[in-house]
Coordinates of C-alpha atoms in Angstrom, one line a residue:
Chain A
X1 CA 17.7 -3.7 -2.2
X2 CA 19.2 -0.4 -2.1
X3 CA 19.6 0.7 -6.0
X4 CA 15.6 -0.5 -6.0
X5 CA 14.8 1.3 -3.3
X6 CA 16.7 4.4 -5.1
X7 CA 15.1 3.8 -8.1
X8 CA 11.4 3.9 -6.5
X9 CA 12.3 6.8 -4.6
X10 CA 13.1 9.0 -7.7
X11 CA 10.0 7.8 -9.4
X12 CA 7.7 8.8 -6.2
X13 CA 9.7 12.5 -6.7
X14 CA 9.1 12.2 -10.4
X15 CA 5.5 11.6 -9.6
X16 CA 5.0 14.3 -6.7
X17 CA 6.3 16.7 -9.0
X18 CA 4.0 16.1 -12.0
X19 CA 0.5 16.2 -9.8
X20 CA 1.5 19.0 -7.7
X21 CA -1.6 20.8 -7.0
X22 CA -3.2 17.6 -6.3
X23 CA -0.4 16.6 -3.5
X24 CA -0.6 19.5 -2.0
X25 CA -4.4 19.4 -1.2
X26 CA -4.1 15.9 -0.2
X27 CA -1.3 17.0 2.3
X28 CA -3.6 19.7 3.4
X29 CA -6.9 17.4 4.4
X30 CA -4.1 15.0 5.8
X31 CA -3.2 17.6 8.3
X32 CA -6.5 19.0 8.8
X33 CA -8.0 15.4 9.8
X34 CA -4.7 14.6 11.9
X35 CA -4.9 18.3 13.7
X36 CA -8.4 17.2 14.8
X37 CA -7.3 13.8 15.6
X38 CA -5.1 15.3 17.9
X39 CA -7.4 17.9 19.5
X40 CA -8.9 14.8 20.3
X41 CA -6.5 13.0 21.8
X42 CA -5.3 15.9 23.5
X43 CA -8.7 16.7 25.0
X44 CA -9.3 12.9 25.9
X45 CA -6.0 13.1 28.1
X46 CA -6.4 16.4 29.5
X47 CA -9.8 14.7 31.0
X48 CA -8.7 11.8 31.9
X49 CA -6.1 13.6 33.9
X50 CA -8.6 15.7 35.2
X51 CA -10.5 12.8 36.4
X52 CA -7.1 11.3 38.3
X53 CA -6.8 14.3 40.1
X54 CA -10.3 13.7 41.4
X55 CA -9.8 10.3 41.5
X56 CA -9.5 10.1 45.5
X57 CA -12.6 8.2 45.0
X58 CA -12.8 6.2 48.0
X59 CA -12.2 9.8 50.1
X60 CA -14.4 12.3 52.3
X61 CA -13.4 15.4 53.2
X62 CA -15.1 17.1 56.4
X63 CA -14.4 20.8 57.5
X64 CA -14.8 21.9 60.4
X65 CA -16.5 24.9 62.0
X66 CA -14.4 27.8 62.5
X67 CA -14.9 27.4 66.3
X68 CA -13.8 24.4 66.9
X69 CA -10.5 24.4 68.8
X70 CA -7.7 22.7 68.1
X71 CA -8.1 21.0 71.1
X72 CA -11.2 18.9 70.4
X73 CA -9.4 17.6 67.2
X74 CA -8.3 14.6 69.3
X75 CA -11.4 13.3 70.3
X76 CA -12.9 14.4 67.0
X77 CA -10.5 12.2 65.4
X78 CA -11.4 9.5 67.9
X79 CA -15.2 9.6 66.6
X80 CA -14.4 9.4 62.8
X81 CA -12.3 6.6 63.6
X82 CA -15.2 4.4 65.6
X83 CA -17.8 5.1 62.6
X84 CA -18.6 2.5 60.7
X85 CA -16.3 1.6 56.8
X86 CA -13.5 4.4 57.9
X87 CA -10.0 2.6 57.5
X88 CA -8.1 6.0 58.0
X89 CA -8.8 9.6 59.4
X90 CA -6.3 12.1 58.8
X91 CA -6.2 15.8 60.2
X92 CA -5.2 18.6 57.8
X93 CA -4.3 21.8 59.4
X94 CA -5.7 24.8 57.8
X95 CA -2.3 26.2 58.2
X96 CA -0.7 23.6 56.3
X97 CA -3.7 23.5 54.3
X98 CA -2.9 26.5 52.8
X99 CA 0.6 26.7 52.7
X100 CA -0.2 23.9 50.0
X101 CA -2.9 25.5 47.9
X102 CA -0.3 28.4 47.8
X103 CA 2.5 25.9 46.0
X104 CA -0.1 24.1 43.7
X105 CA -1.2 27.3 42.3
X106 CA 1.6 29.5 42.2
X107 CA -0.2 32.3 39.9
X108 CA -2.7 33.2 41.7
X109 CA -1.5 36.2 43.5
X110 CA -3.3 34.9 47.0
X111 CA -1.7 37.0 48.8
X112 CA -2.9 40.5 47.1
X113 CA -6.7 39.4 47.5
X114 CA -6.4 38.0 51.2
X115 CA -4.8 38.8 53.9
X116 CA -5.8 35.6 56.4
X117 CA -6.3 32.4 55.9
X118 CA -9.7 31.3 54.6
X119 CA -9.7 27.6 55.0
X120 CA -11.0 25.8 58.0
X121 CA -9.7 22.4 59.9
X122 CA -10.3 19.5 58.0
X123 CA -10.2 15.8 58.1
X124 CA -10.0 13.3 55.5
X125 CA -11.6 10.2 56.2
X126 CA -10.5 7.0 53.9
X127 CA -13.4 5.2 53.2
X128 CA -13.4 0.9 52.3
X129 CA -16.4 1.1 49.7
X130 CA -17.8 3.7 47.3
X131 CA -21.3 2.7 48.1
X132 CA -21.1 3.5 51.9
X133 CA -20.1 7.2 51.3
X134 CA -23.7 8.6 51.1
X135 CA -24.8 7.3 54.0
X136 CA -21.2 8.2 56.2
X137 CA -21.5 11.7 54.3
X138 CA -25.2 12.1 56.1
X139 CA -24.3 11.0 59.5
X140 CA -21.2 13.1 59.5
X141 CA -23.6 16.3 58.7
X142 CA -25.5 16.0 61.8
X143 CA -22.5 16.6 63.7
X144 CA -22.5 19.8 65.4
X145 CA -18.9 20.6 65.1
X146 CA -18.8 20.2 60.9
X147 CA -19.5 22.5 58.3
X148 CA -19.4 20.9 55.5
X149 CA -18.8 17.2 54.0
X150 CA -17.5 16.9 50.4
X151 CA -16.7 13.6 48.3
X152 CA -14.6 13.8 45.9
X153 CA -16.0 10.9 44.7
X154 CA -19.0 12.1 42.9
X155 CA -16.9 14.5 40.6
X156 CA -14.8 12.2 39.9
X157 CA -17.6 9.9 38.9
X158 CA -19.3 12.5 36.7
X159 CA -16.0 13.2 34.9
X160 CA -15.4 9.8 34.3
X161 CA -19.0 9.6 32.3
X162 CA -18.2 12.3 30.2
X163 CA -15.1 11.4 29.7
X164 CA -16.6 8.1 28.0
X165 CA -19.2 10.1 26.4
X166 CA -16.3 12.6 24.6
X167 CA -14.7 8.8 24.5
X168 CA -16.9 7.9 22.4
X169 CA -18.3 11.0 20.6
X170 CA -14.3 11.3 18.9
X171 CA -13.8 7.8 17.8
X172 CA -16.8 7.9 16.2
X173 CA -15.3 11.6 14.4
X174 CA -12.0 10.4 14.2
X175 CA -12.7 7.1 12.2
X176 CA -15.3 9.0 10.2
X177 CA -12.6 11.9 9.5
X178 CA -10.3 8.9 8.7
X179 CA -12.0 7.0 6.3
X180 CA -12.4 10.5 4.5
X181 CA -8.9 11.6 4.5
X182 CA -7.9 7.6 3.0
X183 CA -11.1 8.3 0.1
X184 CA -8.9 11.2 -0.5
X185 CA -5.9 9.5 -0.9
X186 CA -6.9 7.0 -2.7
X187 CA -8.1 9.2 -5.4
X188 CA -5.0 11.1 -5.3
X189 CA -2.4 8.7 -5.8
X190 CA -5.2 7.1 -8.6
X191 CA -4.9 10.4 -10.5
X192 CA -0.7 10.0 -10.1
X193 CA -1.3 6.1 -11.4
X194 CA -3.4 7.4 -14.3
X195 CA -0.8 9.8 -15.2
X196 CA 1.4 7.4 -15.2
X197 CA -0.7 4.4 -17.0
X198 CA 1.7 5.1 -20.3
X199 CA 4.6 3.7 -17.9
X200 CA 3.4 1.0 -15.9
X201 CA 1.9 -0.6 -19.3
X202 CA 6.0 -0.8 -20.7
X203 CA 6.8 -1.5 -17.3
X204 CA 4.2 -4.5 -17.7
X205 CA 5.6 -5.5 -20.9
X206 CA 9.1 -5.8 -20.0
X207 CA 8.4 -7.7 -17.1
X208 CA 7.5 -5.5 -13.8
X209 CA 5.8 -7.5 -10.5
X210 CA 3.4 -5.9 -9.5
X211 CA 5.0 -5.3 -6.3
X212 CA 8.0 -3.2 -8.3
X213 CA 5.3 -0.9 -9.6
X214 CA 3.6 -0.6 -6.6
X215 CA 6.5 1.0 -4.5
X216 CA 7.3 4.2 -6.2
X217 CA 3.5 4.9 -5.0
X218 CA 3.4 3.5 -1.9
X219 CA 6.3 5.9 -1.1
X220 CA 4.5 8.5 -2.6
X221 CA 1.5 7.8 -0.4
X222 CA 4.4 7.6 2.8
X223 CA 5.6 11.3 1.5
X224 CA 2.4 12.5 1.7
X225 CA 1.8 10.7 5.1
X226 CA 4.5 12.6 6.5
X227 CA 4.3 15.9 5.5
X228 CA 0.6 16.4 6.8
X229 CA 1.9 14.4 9.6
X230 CA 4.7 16.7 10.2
X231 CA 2.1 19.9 9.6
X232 CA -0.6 18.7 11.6
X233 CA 1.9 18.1 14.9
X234 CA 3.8 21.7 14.7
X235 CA 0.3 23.2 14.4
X236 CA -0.6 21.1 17.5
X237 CA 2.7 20.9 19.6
X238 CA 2.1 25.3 19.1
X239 CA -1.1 26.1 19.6
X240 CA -1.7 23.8 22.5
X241 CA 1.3 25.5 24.2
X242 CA 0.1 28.7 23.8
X243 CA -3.6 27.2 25.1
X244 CA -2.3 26.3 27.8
X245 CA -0.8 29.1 28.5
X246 CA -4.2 31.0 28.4
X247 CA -6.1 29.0 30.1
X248 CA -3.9 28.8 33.3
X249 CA -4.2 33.1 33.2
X250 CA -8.0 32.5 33.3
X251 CA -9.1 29.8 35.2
X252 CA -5.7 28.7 36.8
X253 CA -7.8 25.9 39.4
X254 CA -8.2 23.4 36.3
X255 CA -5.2 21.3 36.0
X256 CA -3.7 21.0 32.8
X257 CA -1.6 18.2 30.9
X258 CA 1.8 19.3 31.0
X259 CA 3.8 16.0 31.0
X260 CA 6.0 15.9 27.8
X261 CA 6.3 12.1 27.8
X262 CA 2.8 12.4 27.5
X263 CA 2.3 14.8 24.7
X264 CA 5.0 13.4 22.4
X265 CA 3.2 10.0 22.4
X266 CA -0.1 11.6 21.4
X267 CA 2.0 13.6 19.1
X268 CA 3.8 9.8 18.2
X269 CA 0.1 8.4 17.6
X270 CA -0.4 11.4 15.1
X271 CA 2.5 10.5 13.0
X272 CA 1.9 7.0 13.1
X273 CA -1.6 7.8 11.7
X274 CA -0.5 10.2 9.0
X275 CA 2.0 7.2 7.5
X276 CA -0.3 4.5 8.4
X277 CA -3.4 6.6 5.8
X278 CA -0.8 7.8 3.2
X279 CA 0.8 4.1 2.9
X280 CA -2.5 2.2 3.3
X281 CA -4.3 4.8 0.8
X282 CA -1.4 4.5 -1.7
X283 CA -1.4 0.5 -1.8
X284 CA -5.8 0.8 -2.1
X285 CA -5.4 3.0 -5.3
X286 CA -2.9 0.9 -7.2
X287 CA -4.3 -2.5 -6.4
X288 CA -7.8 -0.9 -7.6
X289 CA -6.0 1.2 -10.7
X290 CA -2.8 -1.2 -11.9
X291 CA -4.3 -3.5 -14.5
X292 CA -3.7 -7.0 -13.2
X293 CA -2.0 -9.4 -15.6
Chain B
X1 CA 9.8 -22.7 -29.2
X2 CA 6.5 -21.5 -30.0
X3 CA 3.7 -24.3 -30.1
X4 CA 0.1 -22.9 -30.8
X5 CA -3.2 -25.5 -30.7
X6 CA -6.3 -25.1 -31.6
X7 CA -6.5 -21.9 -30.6
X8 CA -9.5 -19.4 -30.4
X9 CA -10.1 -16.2 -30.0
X10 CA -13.6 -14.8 -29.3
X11 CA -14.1 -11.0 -28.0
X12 CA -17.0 -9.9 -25.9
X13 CA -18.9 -8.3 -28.2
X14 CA -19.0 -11.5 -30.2
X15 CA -16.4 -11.3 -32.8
X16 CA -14.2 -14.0 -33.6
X17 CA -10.5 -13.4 -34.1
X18 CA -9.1 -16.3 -34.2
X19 CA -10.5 -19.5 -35.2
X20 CA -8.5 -23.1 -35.1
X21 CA -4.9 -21.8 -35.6
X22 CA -2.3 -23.9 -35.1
X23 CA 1.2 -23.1 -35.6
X24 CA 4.9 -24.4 -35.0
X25 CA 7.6 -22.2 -34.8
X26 CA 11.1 -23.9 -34.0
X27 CA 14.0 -21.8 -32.1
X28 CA 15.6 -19.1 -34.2
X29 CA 13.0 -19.2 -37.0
X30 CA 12.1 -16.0 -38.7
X31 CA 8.5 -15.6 -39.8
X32 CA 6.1 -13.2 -41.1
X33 CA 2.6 -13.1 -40.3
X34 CA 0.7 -11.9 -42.7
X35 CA -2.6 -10.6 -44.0
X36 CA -5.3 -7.9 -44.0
X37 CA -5.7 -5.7 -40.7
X38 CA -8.3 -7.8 -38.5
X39 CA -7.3 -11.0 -39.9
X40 CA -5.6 -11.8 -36.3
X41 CA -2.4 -10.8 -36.7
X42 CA -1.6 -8.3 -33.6
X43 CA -4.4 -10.5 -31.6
X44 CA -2.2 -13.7 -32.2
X45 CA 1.0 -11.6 -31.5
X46 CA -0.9 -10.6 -28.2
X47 CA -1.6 -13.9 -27.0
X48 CA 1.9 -14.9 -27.4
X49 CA 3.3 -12.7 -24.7
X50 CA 0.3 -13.0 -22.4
X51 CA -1.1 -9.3 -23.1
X52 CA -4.2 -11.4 -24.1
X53 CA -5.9 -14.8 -23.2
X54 CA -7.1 -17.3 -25.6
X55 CA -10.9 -18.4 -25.5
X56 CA -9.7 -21.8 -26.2
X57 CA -6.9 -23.7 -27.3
X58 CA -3.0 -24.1 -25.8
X59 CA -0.1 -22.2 -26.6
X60 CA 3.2 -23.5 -25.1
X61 CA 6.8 -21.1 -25.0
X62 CA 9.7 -23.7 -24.4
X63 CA 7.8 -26.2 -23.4
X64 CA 5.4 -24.1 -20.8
X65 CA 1.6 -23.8 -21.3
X66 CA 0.6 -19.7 -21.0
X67 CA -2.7 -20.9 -19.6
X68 CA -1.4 -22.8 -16.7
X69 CA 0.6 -19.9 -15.9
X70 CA -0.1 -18.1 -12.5
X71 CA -0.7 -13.8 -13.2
X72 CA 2.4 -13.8 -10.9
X73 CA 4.7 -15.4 -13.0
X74 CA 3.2 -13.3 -15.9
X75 CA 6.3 -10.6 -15.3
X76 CA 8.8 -13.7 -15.6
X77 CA 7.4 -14.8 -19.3
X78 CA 7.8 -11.2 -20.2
X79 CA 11.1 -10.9 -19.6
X80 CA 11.9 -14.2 -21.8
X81 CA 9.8 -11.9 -24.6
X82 CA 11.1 -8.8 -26.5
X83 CA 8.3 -6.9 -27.7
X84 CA 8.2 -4.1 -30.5
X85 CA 5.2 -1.7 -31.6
X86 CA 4.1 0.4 -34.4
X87 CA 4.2 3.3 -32.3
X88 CA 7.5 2.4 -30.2
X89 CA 5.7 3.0 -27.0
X90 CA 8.7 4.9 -25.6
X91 CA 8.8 7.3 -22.8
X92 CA 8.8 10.7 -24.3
X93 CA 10.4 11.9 -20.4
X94 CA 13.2 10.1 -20.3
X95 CA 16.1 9.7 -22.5
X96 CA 17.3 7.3 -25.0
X97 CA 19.5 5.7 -22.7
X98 CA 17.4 5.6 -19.7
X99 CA 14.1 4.4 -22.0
X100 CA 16.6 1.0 -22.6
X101 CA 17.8 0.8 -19.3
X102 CA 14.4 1.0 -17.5
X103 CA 13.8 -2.6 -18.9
X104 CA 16.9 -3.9 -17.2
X105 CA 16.2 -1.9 -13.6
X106 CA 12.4 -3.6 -13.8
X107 CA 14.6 -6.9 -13.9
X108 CA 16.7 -6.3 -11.0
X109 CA 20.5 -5.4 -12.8
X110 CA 23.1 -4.3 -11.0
X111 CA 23.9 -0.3 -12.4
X112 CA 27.3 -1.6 -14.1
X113 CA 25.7 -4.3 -16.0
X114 CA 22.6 -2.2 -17.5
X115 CA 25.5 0.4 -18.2
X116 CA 27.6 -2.6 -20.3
X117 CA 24.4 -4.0 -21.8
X118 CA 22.7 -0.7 -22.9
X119 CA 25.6 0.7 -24.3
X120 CA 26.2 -2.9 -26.6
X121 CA 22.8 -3.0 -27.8
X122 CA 22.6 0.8 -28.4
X123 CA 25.8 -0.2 -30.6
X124 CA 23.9 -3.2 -32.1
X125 CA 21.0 -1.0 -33.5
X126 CA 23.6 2.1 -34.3
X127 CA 22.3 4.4 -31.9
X128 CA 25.3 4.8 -29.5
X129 CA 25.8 8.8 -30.8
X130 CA 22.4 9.4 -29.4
X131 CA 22.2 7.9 -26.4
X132 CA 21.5 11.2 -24.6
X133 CA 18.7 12.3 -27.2
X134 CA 15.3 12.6 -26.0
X135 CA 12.9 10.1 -28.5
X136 CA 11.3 13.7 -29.9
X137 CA 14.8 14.6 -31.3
X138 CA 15.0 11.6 -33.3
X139 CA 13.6 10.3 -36.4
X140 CA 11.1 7.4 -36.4
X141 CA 13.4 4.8 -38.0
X142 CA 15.7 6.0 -35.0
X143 CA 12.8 5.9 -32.4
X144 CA 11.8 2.3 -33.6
X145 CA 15.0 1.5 -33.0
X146 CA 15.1 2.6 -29.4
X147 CA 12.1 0.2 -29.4
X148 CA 14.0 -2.6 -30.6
X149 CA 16.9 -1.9 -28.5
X150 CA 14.5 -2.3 -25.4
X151 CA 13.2 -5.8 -26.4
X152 CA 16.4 -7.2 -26.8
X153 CA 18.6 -5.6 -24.2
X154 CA 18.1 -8.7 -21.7
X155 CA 18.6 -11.0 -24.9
X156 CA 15.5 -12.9 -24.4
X157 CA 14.6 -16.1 -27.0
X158 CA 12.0 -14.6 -28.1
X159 CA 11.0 -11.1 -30.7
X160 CA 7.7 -10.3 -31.0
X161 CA 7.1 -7.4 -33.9
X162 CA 3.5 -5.5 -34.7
X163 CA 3.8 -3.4 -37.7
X164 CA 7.5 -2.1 -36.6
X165 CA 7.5 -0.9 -40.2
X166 CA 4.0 0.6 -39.9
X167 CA 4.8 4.6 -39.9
X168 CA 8.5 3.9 -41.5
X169 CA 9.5 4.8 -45.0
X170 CA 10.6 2.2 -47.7
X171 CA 14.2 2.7 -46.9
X172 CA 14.0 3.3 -43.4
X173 CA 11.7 0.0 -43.2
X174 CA 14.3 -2.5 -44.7
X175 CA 16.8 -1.2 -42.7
X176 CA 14.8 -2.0 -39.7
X177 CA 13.7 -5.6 -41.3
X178 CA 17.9 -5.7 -41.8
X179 CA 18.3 -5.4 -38.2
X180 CA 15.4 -7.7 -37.2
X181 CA 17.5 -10.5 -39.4
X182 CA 20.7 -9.8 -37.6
X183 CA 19.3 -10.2 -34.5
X184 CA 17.1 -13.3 -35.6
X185 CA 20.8 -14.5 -36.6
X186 CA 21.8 -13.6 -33.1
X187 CA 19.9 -17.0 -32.0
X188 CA 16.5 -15.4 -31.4
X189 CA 13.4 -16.1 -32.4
X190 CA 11.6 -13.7 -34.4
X191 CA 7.8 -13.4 -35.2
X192 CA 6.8 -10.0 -37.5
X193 CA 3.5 -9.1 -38.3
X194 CA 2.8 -6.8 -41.0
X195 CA 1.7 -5.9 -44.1
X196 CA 4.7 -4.5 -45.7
X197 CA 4.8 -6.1 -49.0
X198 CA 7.7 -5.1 -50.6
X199 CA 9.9 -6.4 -47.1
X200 CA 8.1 -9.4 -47.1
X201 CA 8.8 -10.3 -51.2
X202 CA 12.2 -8.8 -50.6
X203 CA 13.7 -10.4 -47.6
X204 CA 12.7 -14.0 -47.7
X205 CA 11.5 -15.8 -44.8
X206 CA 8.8 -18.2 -43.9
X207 CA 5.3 -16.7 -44.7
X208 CA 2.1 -17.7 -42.3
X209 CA -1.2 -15.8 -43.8
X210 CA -4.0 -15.5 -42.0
X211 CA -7.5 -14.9 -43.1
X212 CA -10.6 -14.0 -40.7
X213 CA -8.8 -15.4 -38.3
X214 CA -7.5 -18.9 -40.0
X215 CA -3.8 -19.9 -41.3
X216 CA -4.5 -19.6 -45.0
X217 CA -1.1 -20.8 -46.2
X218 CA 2.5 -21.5 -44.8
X219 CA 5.7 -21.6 -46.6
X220 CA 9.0 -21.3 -46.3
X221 CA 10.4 -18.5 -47.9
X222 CA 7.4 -17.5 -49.3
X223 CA 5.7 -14.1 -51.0
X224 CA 3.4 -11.9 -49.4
X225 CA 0.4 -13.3 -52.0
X226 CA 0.3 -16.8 -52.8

């Protein structure tokens, strides 16, 4: 009901203002353990997106020696095609080649540091198994006409472990972090109930649920929630921007997370925390503190 | 109204409070309970309204047995039970007004009905001048009746008193008593503890002494000593 819900609220302010200092450090490791919670999850997607770009699993690339004219390509194609698990061959030109790396990394100033084109021919074979790209990878190298072979595969393997590892190493931090942000929130709104204890025992008397002198706290606890909430994401939403930033000056080759849907659901996920610990610390402290009829 | 059975009281540490008290109170009585301090009086009192639990025996309100009662339904018995203190127990925070009407937003009231039935019962115990006084600004007999204002704002069946003449002065106390008998005439029932002799031998009501625990004597309009 509206006039209860009125009522609470006024009593959460009532509250908030009495235990200040204590609020505001509460609000303050709230945001500290949400701003690592969301280096986290902002780490954990920028990897994972690292690992989709790499993610042409089932693909080997092979350049070609600089001397090989563009007339052989046919019959080079021809070869790739008859060997064994390739279900597609495709020819890049190094022309095209570059015209592309040029778009995907528009600030690098190519242009200034070469004059000509460094990249050779290449075709990129599309392979039906992982497990049959070693031993393609080493027939392809005794070809006299290729340079080089490269999988993507195998990097995209090796970030996918350490993406499990970091996987792994933050939920093991982030539940750690979270169980002692709720501790502290528990013992904050305690020290608000305590304060309090004069009022809830005449609310007692006269006839108060519990639940009606637990909501003036819970929405305490949901204040708190949200302010470290709100702290935590404007620290993050800023300095990842201006991370970003940085690190596409200095090594501009590593892909970055840009999508916004993206971010404001790992923002979203932050929030949600925050109220979820404020709420679920508020309703711990008074079921442990309110004296049970 | 009030049946009590057998009843016993035993705290932790071993001491016995109350031993085989039993006790009939009928709707709208007025009674005193008497005797020295740790003969059971506030013990009993807090049994009554649930702030306590009996070791043994039954006591029944209308009818309903407190120890079948479920600690949810605790809240509902309260509000069928005015209780007033010794030391008021008001919020120091809050006004005289707002320390009444927090018992009626606890029950639910819609804002024009606590403002209607605060401002009658403010009228009933003569405090309608102060309404906007902080309890510090006023007197104890005042402040007491703040207290009593509270109890009985939801007009439950039921008074409880502990000592409400405790830190009052002669005057000041039989004024309060005066009040506690208007509003006993207001069909309520009204249960005092204390030790107020002069009240007691002056306003004449039914007299329930208790000794170490045990119902000593009983009578209607009795004295404060046999």
């Amino acid at each position: 009901m509206i006039r209860d819900f009125i009522f609470f609220f006024s009593e959460a302010l009532i509250s908030i203002r009495r235990s200040g200092l204590m609020i505001a450090i509460s609000i303050a490791t709230i945001s500290v353990s949400l701003v690592i919670f969301g280096i986290f999850l902002l780490i954990s997607a920028n990897i994972s997106n690292l690992s989709n770009f790499f993610s042409a699993k089932l693909e080997v690339r092979v350049y070609l020696k600089d001397q090989v004219a563009q007339t052989d390509i046919p019959q080079l194609k021809a070869q790739f095609e008859s060997m064994p698990h390739v279900r597609k061959v495709e020819f890049i030109d190094r022309d095209v080649a570059w015209d592309d790396f040029k778009k995907n990394f528009p600030t690098i100033k190519l242009n200034s540091i070469l004059s000509n084109n460094p990249l050779p021919h290449a075709f990129r074979l599309t392979v039906s198994e992982t497990e049959q790209i070693p031993s393609l990878v080493t027939s392809i190298r005794t070809l006299k006409t290729v340079d080089h072979v490269s999988e993507m595969g195998e990097y995209a393997n090796r970030i996918a472990t350490f993406s499990k590892y970091t996987r792994i190493a933050g939920i093991i931090l982030v539940s750690l972090l979270t169980m002692a942000t709720l501790l502290i929130i528990v013992n904050t709104i305690r020290l608000t109930v305590i304060a309090r204890q004069d009022e809830i025992s005449i609310m007692q008397l006269v006839g108060a649920t519990v639940s009606f002198i637990r909501w003036p706290f819970i929405i305490e606890g949901l204040i708190i929630g949200i302010i470290g909430a709100v702290i935590a994401i404007t620290f993050l939403s800023f300095g990842y921007s201006l991370l970003v930033v940085k690190f596409q000056q200095s090594v501009p080759f590593v892909p970055m997370l840009f999508d916004q849907m993206a971010l404001n659901l790992i923002y979203l996920t932050v929030f949600a925390l925050g109220t979820i610990l404020g709420i679920f610390g508020a309703y711990l402290s008074v079921s442990k503190t309110v004296q049970h009829y | 109204m009030i049946r009590i059975k057998r009843l016993r009281k035993v705290y932790p540490n071993g001491f016995v409070a109350l031993e085989d008290v039993d006790l009939h109170i009928t709707r709208n009585e007025f009674v005193y309970l008497v005797g020295q301090s740790g003969a059971g009086k506030s013990t009993l009192l807090n049994m009554l309204y649930r702030a306590d639990v009996p070791t043994s025996g039954e006591i029944y309100i209308d009818n309903i047995s407190l120890s079948g009662l479920a600690p949810k339904q605790v809240p509902y018995l309260r509000r069928s039970i005015g209780v007033i203190f010794q030391d008021y127990k008001l919020l120091p925070k809050r006004t005289v007004y707002e320390n009444v009407a927090f018992a009626l937003r606890v029950m639910h009231f819609s804002r024009s009905r606590i403002r209607r039935q605060v401002t009658q019962v403010l009228e009933l115990v003569g405090l309608q001048q102060k309404m906007n006084h902080y309890p510090s600004e006023l007197s104890g007999g005042e402040q007491q009746r703040i207290c009593i204002a509270r109890a009985i704002v939801n007009n439950p069946p039921v008074l409880l008193a502990d000592e409400p003449t405790g830190s009052l002065d002669p005057d000041t106390s039989w004024e309060i008593m005066q009040l506690l008998s208007k509003i006993n005439a207001r069909q309520t029932t009204v249960v005092v503890a204390t030790h107020n002799k002069a009240i007691v031998d002056d306003i004449r009501k039914r007299v329930v002494a208790l000794e170490h625990g045990r119902i000593v004597r009983d009578e209607q309009l009795g004295l404060y000593h046999a």
